[in-house]
Each structure stands twice: as structure tokens, then as C-alpha cells.
Amino acid sequence: MFEEIRSHSEFQAFVLEQLQTHYSGTSILRLVPSDWCVIKKFWLTDLSRTAQLLQSQYSHRGCKAKDPANLLRSYLLMLSVKQPSVTKWVDDLRRIPLYAILSGFEPGQTPGVGSFYDFFTRLWALETPHVTNKKKPKRRKPKKGKKGEKAPTTTPGKVDRFVKRLLKYPPRQQKLPFDHLQSLFKEQFVLLSAQMGLLGDIHALRAAGDGTPVQTSAYPRSKPLCSCRKQGIYSCNCPRLYSQPDCDSGWDSARERYFNGYHLYMLTAADSFHDLPLYPRLHRGSRHDSVSLLFSIDEFVRQYPEFTWDTILLDSAHDALPIYRYLQSKHIMPFIDLNPRNSGNTKYKDDFTLSPAGIPICKKGLEMKNNGYDHARGRRKYRCPLVKNGVVTCDTPCSNSAYGRCVYTYTKDNPRLFPPIARDSDEWKETYKRRTTVERSNKREKIDYMLEAAKHRSTKMWTIRIYGIMMCQHMDAWYEESEIELKSLLFSA
């Protein structure tokens, strides 16, 4: 099945031998200080289980395949040195002995382009590189968002209908095209980071979620399948053949312009001080964050039965009452910022109204004072804001009680406005400030690792690239945590 399968210790021995042969003594090759960072990362990264995890993807007959661990290691090295092209990377392997050695190949015996793309095909569970059919109706651009805001969902009430359907008909477990990639990422990276304590408490996991646009081309490429142009009709709505059927046009709120590509929804470990990613999901560019989250929740819980999801931190794009109810059904505590689009006082119980933050307002127009949360009854108590030293100082009191008027808000009535942890509390602020871990993680993927620099044309290759970059992020964290002095170890003799 395979030519040779190395253990990690055997790989380290191979690297030691090759570096001492080609980069020490009388050799004309020399290592510069920046090389040691890359050498240390791959010295620490154990990929020896790759062949075992991908065993079902290889035949017992025919020519023996190269060790998939070497191909995966080489691809991660390609991403680490910011090379976006596989074809150019094959040339780099032949030109630079260090890259061949760290990949696990002897200099002069490196694989060609076909070996890499054959390996990529084994990582993808579908026969086609796309998830959907190339033939689709003519697409329209989504509605723009307001300045600094994400575009609204394309259909009013879409999130509410989707949540009701999920609660009534829980999705059945099904295989996903990227299951093999997810298995490699989970078994050799995420679980190891969890053992090292880099993800926080996985039995009370706090995750942060957010979406980011991934531009794959300047404009959608398609060709007509009809003969309307010959008949003088130049603006028809007939189906077209798209080269990237899983992509479409979306609104980039950060750059305030349209883009063509994917919407990448990412879940990260909020308690990770290395901002480590946990689960990515590619959607078409026009999909809204709130819809993407619902897909990710179910898939993440199924992919990580070892984790107990306790809390999720989300931005105001997810501020919809159905989202809160769905998270409640999954026993996940939501920390979601209020969306200014939903601002304004609302009527609540008789003559009281609520502020945009969900705080009762008395007849004098003052916000009532928070007097604590009763977890047994699921309610928060608010008292008169004009009570001083036990005496009501209001000239028009709402109650005959000496204590003043009290109002109770129940979480079950509106979990969006009445969360168990008040938004103006220190506990909320201390917890919610970790939400930006997902934004920093997305920044690392898109800027530090140049996610959008590739010229891929399929969901298969974009998914592989995203998972590879996430693996590199975990390798970076291991590198920062390690105190091993590799240079003296390798060249001590």
C-alpha cells in the first residue's frame, strides 16, 4: 500500500542525518537564522498517523504510494513559506534541499505535481471538486449593508424558519466532503493542543464564531446555455454554466464593496491565547453569519463528542431571537452583542417599557436598578431607582410599598433581552472581550498566511488550503510553547 511509513522519531533521525550531511562541515550550504523557526516547527509536529487515518483512501493493489505524511508535511511547509502555487512549490523542492529534507524527502528524490494533486483527491470525499452542480439560474447581487454593517439576510424571517425546522426535524448525521481533512486536523492538531491546555477547558468549552469573506475571483465566470442572444435578447434569466458553482457575490462590510467568492465561517477557542481555530465552514459568499452559525453548531457538536460546549461569543450580526432559542436547546450560553438595528424602547407588562438593552424603565423615564438574578426561577429582579437608604424619594411612586416598585424579567420570555448574565455586568464584559479571538484568527489566515493569494477554482482546493493554514496556526502555537534549543541539539557534534 505504502512505500515506507516512518514514526515521528524516525523522521527526526532522518532530518538530523540530512542536515548534518548537507548543512555542516565542508558543505557550501548554510542555514540562516530565519530557517531555524521553520525547522523547529516541523521537528515538533508529529504527522505519523496520517497514513493510518487515510488508509481507507488507498488501494491494497497497484504501485505503492508515497507516505501521505510526507506529502501533508510538504504542503504545510509550502503554506509556512507563503508559496501559493503547488507547481512552483515542486520547483522549490528540487531547488532548495532544506525544503525537501523538512518534507521528509531526500534531496533529488522529491515528488512531482501529479503526486500532490493525487494526494489532494484522496482528502476529498466527492468525485467532483465542487459541492453543487455547475448549471445554475442567473445570479443576482445581494443587498448592500449599511456603512460598517453586514448585509441583511436575503429573505425576511429566514433564520426563524430555519431554526423552527431544525428544532422540529433535527438534521441526520451525514458524511461531509471534508471529513478526511477534519479527521486529520482533529486527531493530529486539535486534540494535541487540547492536551497541552492551549484551548482552555474542553469540558466547559468557550468558543467564538464569526464569518469573513474570501474573494476567489474578480467577478463570477459563467457562460450561457441558451440561444437568447441570437434572437436579440441580451438580458435573459436562463440558467448558466458557472466555473465556480459554490461561489457567488456577497457584500464585504469591512471593505465596503462587493466580492465574488466564499463566506468562511470560523469557530475558535475563546480561551486560547494563541487564537487557535477549531472548525471552519465554507458557504457561498452571500450567506449571512446567522445562517452559517446554525450549520456550524450541529456539525461541530457531531465532530467533537469529546468536547462539552458551554459558551459561545458572537457579534451583533447574530442578534436574533431564534438564535438564542436554538442555543438554549443545545444548552449553550450565548454572549451576543445587541444589534443597533433592533434598538428602541419596547412595551413590557402594563405601564412599563424596556430600554434597548432590555432594562425596565419606570414612569419617570429612569432605568430601574438591577437587584440580582434568580437562577432557580430564571428571572432578574429590578427595583425602583429612586430608593435611597430604604426610603422611596420619588414624588410620584409607582407602588405603595415602602421598598418601592419591583419588576421581574424572565429569561424564558425573551432570552435576547433578558440573558442570565446582564450585559452591563463585569462578568459579561470580562467574558465578551474574548470574542475578538476569532477576528484575530481570521486575520492570521487571510493576511499572515495569504489565504486569498491562491488561484484555485474549486471548493476542494479552497477547503484543503483553509485546513492547511489552520494546521499551521496550531504548529505556531506549539512552537511558541516549546523551549527546546534545536540548533545546539542538531549540531552538538
XYZ file of C-alpha atoms in Angstrom:
493
model
C 0.000 0.000 0.000
C 2.733 2.477 1.007
C 6.430 2.600 0.170
C 7.564 3.378 3.708
C 5.854 4.608 6.861
C 8.059 6.447 9.348
C 7.406 7.065 13.008
C 7.997 10.607 14.217
C 11.274 9.644 15.893
C 12.438 8.100 12.612
C 11.524 11.324 10.793
C 13.542 13.330 13.320
C 16.513 10.997 12.853
C 16.209 11.451 9.073
C 16.169 15.250 9.395
C 19.176 15.179 11.731
C 21.176 12.992 9.366
C 20.310 15.020 6.259
C 21.009 18.401 7.869
C 24.367 17.220 9.162
C 25.187 15.883 5.688
C 24.137 18.913 3.644
C 24.421 21.883 6.031
C 27.501 21.311 8.188
C 31.217 20.732 7.837
C 32.645 21.480 4.412
C 29.255 21.807 2.686
C 28.690 25.045 0.784
C 25.074 25.176 2.042
C 24.353 27.195 5.179
C 21.312 27.804 7.380
C 20.281 31.394 8.174
C 18.575 32.387 11.466
C 15.095 32.505 9.893
C 15.437 28.848 8.836
C 15.535 27.640 12.435
C 11.972 28.767 13.124
C 10.666 26.558 10.297
C 12.948 23.649 11.231
C 11.746 23.713 14.837
C 8.053 23.792 13.871
C 8.341 20.679 11.723
C 10.669 18.964 14.201
C 7.894 19.245 16.808
C 4.952 18.309 14.544
C 4.080 14.611 14.589
C 2.211 13.572 11.422
C 2.982 9.857 11.653
C -0.721 8.900 11.971
C -1.601 10.372 8.568
C -1.306 7.039 6.731
C -3.469 5.311 9.341
C -6.186 7.987 9.159
C -6.235 7.882 5.337
C -5.845 4.119 4.953
C -9.353 3.709 3.515
C -8.448 6.084 0.663
C -5.650 3.895 -0.705
C -5.890 0.590 -2.565
C -4.074 -2.568 -1.489
C -3.257 -3.242 -5.142
C -1.093 -1.473 -7.680
C 2.038 0.602 -7.177
C 2.921 1.532 -3.635
C 2.048 5.113 -2.767
C 4.321 7.656 -1.127
C 3.880 8.173 2.589
C 0.968 10.663 2.826
C 2.591 12.153 5.942
C 5.442 13.452 3.776
C 3.031 14.982 1.261
C 0.965 16.610 4.013
C 4.120 17.871 5.723
C 5.386 19.283 2.437
C 2.077 21.068 1.806
C 2.172 22.616 5.293
C 5.739 23.733 4.633
C 4.555 25.321 1.383
C 1.966 27.321 3.330
C 4.514 28.252 6.011
C 6.894 29.815 3.482
C 3.981 31.664 1.783
C 4.152 29.851 -1.558
C 0.615 29.910 -3.071
C 1.331 27.720 -6.125
C 1.743 23.934 -5.935
C 3.519 23.926 -9.308
C 6.095 26.463 -8.136
C 6.430 24.580 -4.864
C 7.509 21.441 -6.734
C 10.270 23.550 -8.314
C 11.259 24.867 -4.864
C 11.564 21.309 -3.530
C 14.007 20.476 -6.319
C 15.918 23.739 -5.920
C 16.182 24.055 -2.107
C 17.437 20.928 -0.249
C 16.167 22.222 3.123
C 12.553 22.151 1.920
C 12.922 18.579 0.658
C 14.506 17.439 3.946
C 11.833 19.018 6.162
C 9.152 17.442 3.968
C 10.670 14.004 4.555
C 12.211 13.526 1.094
C 15.832 13.065 0.193
C 17.172 15.929 -1.953
C 16.833 14.979 -5.607
C 14.011 12.499 -4.918
C 11.052 14.824 -4.490
C 7.518 14.208 -5.878
C 6.020 15.916 -8.907
C 2.866 17.977 -9.280
C 0.754 14.883 -10.009
C 1.673 13.264 -6.676
C 0.379 16.281 -4.778
C -2.905 16.515 -6.664
C -3.440 12.768 -6.311
C -2.999 13.256 -2.560
C -5.467 16.168 -2.546
C -8.050 13.997 -4.322
C -7.805 11.434 -1.511
C -8.594 14.156 1.027
C -11.904 14.977 -0.712
C -14.849 12.601 -0.386
C -16.683 13.669 -3.563
C -15.902 12.614 -7.115
C -16.224 16.212 -8.318
C -14.194 19.135 -6.914
C -17.398 21.142 -6.403
C -20.238 20.520 -3.962
C -23.078 21.702 -6.219
C -23.874 21.428 -9.921
C -22.294 23.901 -12.344
C -25.643 24.619 -14.014
C -27.486 27.286 -12.022
C -30.017 30.086 -12.522
C -28.624 33.523 -13.248
C -27.480 35.087 -10.009
C -28.182 38.495 -8.576
C -26.090 40.586 -6.215
C -27.323 40.699 -2.605
C -28.484 43.890 -0.961
C -25.759 46.158 0.390
C -25.317 46.553 4.118
C -25.284 49.950 5.802
C -21.941 51.636 6.447
C -19.858 49.326 8.654
C -22.658 46.731 8.855
C -23.053 43.346 7.236
C -25.681 42.808 4.571
C -29.056 41.620 5.900
C -30.399 38.174 5.169
C -31.850 37.849 1.683
C -35.280 36.728 2.912
C -37.082 38.206 5.975
C -37.752 35.580 8.639
C -35.288 33.109 7.118
C -33.439 32.468 10.392
C -36.686 31.949 12.307
C -37.985 29.413 9.769
C -34.648 27.616 9.678
C -34.468 27.323 13.481
C -38.046 26.019 13.703
C -37.209 23.383 11.123
C -34.021 22.360 12.942
C -35.882 22.025 16.234
C -38.730 20.040 14.664
C -36.593 17.885 12.362
C -33.059 17.532 13.795
C -30.572 17.038 10.924
C -29.497 13.469 10.331
C -25.850 12.576 10.570
C -24.347 12.561 7.103
C -20.901 12.395 5.586
C -19.334 15.671 4.529
C -16.878 16.137 1.636
C -14.146 17.314 4.006
C -14.481 14.580 6.645
C -10.989 13.202 5.905
C -9.468 16.654 6.289
C -11.378 17.214 9.501
C -10.163 13.867 10.842
C -6.518 14.783 10.144
C -6.969 18.207 11.705
C -8.764 16.934 14.778
C -6.624 13.876 15.582
C -3.192 15.380 14.919
C -3.704 19.031 15.849
C -6.812 19.995 17.841
C -6.730 17.131 20.352
C -2.997 17.616 20.878
C -3.493 21.339 21.521
C -6.274 20.415 23.955
C -3.916 18.064 25.827
C -1.385 20.891 26.065
C -4.042 23.168 27.577
C -3.976 25.612 24.664
C -7.765 25.558 24.119
C -8.896 26.183 27.679
C -11.256 23.772 29.443
C -12.688 21.471 26.756
C -15.266 20.153 29.259
C -16.668 23.683 29.548
C -15.611 24.994 26.150
C -15.979 28.652 25.325
C -15.998 29.263 21.571
C -16.174 32.411 19.463
C -17.740 32.499 15.998
C -17.634 34.926 13.099
C -17.703 34.990 9.312
C -15.285 36.577 6.880
C -15.353 36.973 3.075
C -12.894 35.005 0.927
C -12.513 36.502 -2.539
C -11.621 33.910 -5.171
C -12.054 35.949 -8.363
C -12.784 39.486 -9.512
C -16.186 38.567 -10.946
C -18.337 35.414 -11.394
C -17.378 33.499 -14.517
C -20.172 31.788 -16.420
C -21.393 31.121 -19.930
C -24.951 30.932 -21.297
C -26.634 27.671 -22.223
C -29.458 29.282 -24.198
C -29.712 30.897 -27.644
C -31.333 34.129 -26.467
C -28.507 36.305 -27.797
C -29.053 35.007 -31.323
C -32.665 36.112 -31.000
C -31.637 39.611 -29.894
C -32.361 39.072 -26.170
C -29.274 40.237 -24.259
C -30.616 40.214 -20.706
C -32.306 36.872 -20.122
C -32.747 34.899 -16.899
C -31.936 31.486 -18.377
C -29.682 29.064 -16.454
C -25.931 29.460 -16.971
C -22.859 27.262 -16.542
C -20.657 28.573 -13.691
C -16.983 27.660 -13.328
C -17.237 28.125 -9.535
C -20.764 26.941 -8.745
C -20.287 27.034 -4.963
C -19.381 30.756 -5.014
C -21.488 33.838 -5.556
C -21.388 37.587 -4.926
C -21.509 38.889 -1.367
C -21.133 42.187 0.469
C -17.830 42.816 2.282
C -18.744 45.146 5.160
C -15.109 45.789 6.132
C -14.011 46.914 2.663
C -17.492 48.225 1.794
C -17.610 46.624 -1.633
C -18.947 43.546 -3.379
C -16.783 40.456 -3.735
C -17.102 37.126 -5.509
C -16.185 34.017 -3.572
C -16.981 32.237 -0.326
C -18.219 33.155 3.110
C -15.863 31.465 5.596
C -17.462 30.882 9.000
C -14.935 30.103 11.710
C -15.214 28.793 15.273
C -12.222 29.396 17.548
C -11.362 28.590 21.158
C -12.167 31.794 23.052
C -9.888 30.853 25.970
C -6.928 30.218 23.672
C -4.325 32.963 23.994
C -2.941 31.785 20.643
C -6.366 32.363 18.990
C -6.495 28.761 17.776
C -9.186 27.756 15.251
C -11.464 24.765 15.848
C -13.854 24.400 12.931
C -14.163 26.138 9.528
C -17.107 26.068 7.151
C -17.224 27.437 3.607
C -20.538 28.855 2.372
C -21.462 30.843 -0.702
C -20.470 34.493 -0.462
C -23.982 35.876 0.046
C -24.824 33.764 3.102
C -25.426 35.624 6.359
C -23.486 34.935 9.575
C -26.600 33.892 11.494
C -27.431 31.174 8.946
C -23.818 29.969 8.755
C -23.707 29.621 12.544
C -26.632 27.188 12.563
C -24.795 24.845 10.187
C -21.579 25.053 12.215
C -23.214 24.337 15.585
C -24.666 20.982 14.586
C -21.566 19.859 12.679
C -19.140 20.907 15.419
C -21.067 19.070 18.145
C -21.073 15.943 15.975
C -17.375 16.208 15.050
C -16.192 16.792 18.637
C -18.059 14.487 21.033
C -15.049 14.788 23.390
C -15.847 18.465 23.997
C -18.636 19.917 26.126
C -19.712 23.223 24.627
C -20.625 25.661 27.398
C -20.494 29.212 25.985
C -20.416 30.955 22.610
C -19.382 34.559 21.942
C -20.905 36.265 18.884
C -21.157 39.751 17.396
C -24.323 41.737 16.742
C -24.851 40.134 13.309
C -26.142 37.077 15.225
C -28.553 39.108 17.371
C -31.812 37.362 16.512
C -34.266 35.806 18.952
C -34.375 32.425 17.100
C -30.576 32.129 17.531
C -30.969 32.442 21.315
C -33.711 29.822 21.396
C -31.686 27.389 19.304
C -28.619 27.826 21.529
C -30.820 27.234 24.577
C -31.958 23.928 23.063
C -28.272 22.930 22.754
C -27.559 24.048 26.368
C -25.072 26.668 25.158
C -24.872 30.022 26.937
C -24.892 32.860 24.339
C -22.989 36.113 24.752
C -24.241 38.249 21.850
C -23.938 41.997 21.419
C -27.203 43.807 20.697
C -27.777 44.907 17.120
C -28.441 48.673 16.820
C -30.970 47.902 14.054
C -33.232 46.452 16.743
C -32.851 49.443 19.078
C -35.722 51.419 20.551
C -37.905 51.154 23.632
C -40.486 48.364 23.656
C -43.583 47.949 25.791
C -43.383 45.435 28.644
C -46.041 44.461 31.198
C -48.661 47.094 31.804
C -47.229 50.604 32.018
C -43.511 49.693 31.783
C -41.261 49.877 28.746
C -37.844 48.373 28.078
C -34.691 50.188 27.060
C -32.714 48.926 24.018
C -30.600 46.921 26.494
C -33.672 45.197 27.992
C -33.784 47.216 31.241
C -37.261 48.222 32.539
C -37.966 51.972 32.510
C -40.233 53.402 35.205
C -42.885 56.119 34.764
C -40.301 58.811 35.488
C -38.290 57.663 32.462
C -35.449 56.216 34.542
C -33.831 52.806 34.119
C -34.568 50.604 37.125
C -31.733 49.176 39.220
C -30.581 45.592 38.785
C -31.059 43.655 42.025
C -29.680 40.243 41.007
C -30.648 37.105 39.091
C -32.547 34.125 40.495
C -31.145 31.091 38.637
C -33.698 28.728 40.194
C -36.622 30.712 38.765
C -34.801 32.071 35.711
C -35.667 35.693 36.399
C -33.959 39.007 37.173
C -35.225 41.485 39.740
C -35.262 45.246 39.163
C -36.166 47.775 41.846
C -37.050 51.461 41.983
C -34.070 53.662 41.021
C -35.109 56.403 43.475
C -34.847 54.353 46.670
C -32.112 55.699 48.950
C -31.297 54.097 52.302
C -34.522 52.121 52.125
C -36.698 55.199 51.528
C -38.580 55.997 48.303
C -37.643 59.550 47.242
C -39.875 59.665 44.147
C -42.632 62.316 44.231
C -44.959 60.049 42.200
C -44.194 56.492 43.428
C -45.434 53.560 41.331
C -46.218 51.457 44.424
C -47.483 51.900 47.979
C -44.708 49.637 49.240
C -42.019 51.279 51.355
C -39.460 49.326 49.352
C -40.707 50.745 46.064
C -41.871 49.109 42.856
C -40.166 45.848 41.764
C -40.240 44.348 38.270
C -39.174 40.817 37.292
C -37.939 39.890 33.827
C -37.958 36.214 32.836
C -35.325 34.759 30.535
C -37.836 32.338 29.010
C -39.972 35.298 27.833
C -37.151 36.834 25.805
C -33.652 35.324 26.148
C -32.323 38.070 23.861
C -33.255 40.968 26.160
C -33.166 39.070 29.462
C -29.989 36.935 29.473
C -28.945 35.222 32.729
C -25.836 37.440 32.800
C -26.623 41.139 32.417
C -24.860 42.915 29.560
C -23.757 45.785 31.809
C -22.173 43.461 34.402
C -18.436 42.938 34.944
C -18.839 39.205 34.275
C -20.322 39.908 30.834
C -17.573 42.374 29.922
C -14.811 40.043 31.121
C -16.228 37.134 29.130
C -17.219 39.017 25.992
C -13.822 40.640 25.484
C -12.519 37.224 24.356
C -14.811 37.338 21.298
C -12.095 39.059 19.290
C -10.063 35.824 19.257
C -11.996 34.767 16.152
C -11.241 38.061 14.394
C -7.526 37.710 15.139
C -7.612 34.117 13.905
C -9.289 35.178 10.655
C -6.704 37.929 10.253
C -3.894 35.394 10.580
C -5.427 33.203 7.904
C -6.172 35.970 5.421
C -3.146 38.239 5.923
C -0.323 36.322 7.622
C -0.900 33.129 5.610
C -2.203 34.912 2.483
C -5.341 32.776 2.166
C -6.703 34.677 -0.843
C -3.378 34.600 -2.757
C -4.104 31.173 -4.271
C -5.591 30.787 -7.759
C -7.799 27.790 -7.009
C -11.048 27.273 -8.902
C -12.726 24.575 -6.799
C -14.204 24.165 -3.335
C -11.970 21.123 -2.845
C -8.746 23.111 -3.140
C -10.001 26.087 -1.138
C -11.112 23.774 1.678
C -7.746 21.995 1.684
C -5.941 25.341 1.792
C -8.034 26.569 4.730
C -7.476 23.388 6.739
C -3.745 23.513 5.953
C -3.491 27.087 7.223
C -5.358 26.136 10.397
C -2.873 23.303 10.966
C -0.051 25.833 10.603
C -1.702 28.038 13.244
C -1.595 25.174 15.738
C 2.036 24.479 14.797
C 2.847 28.134 15.518
C 1.317 27.781 18.989
C 3.367 24.643 19.715
C 6.493 26.471 18.562
C 5.833 29.357 20.959
C 5.183 26.982 23.859
C 8.312 24.866 23.263
C 11.596 25.760 24.969
C 13.768 23.230 23.138
C 17.081 24.591 21.793
C 17.219 22.797 18.472
C 20.375 24.295 16.966
C 22.658 23.007 19.706
C 20.878 19.628 19.649
C 21.341 19.088 15.916
C 24.903 20.322 15.595
C 26.279 19.442 19.018
C 28.680 17.007 17.397
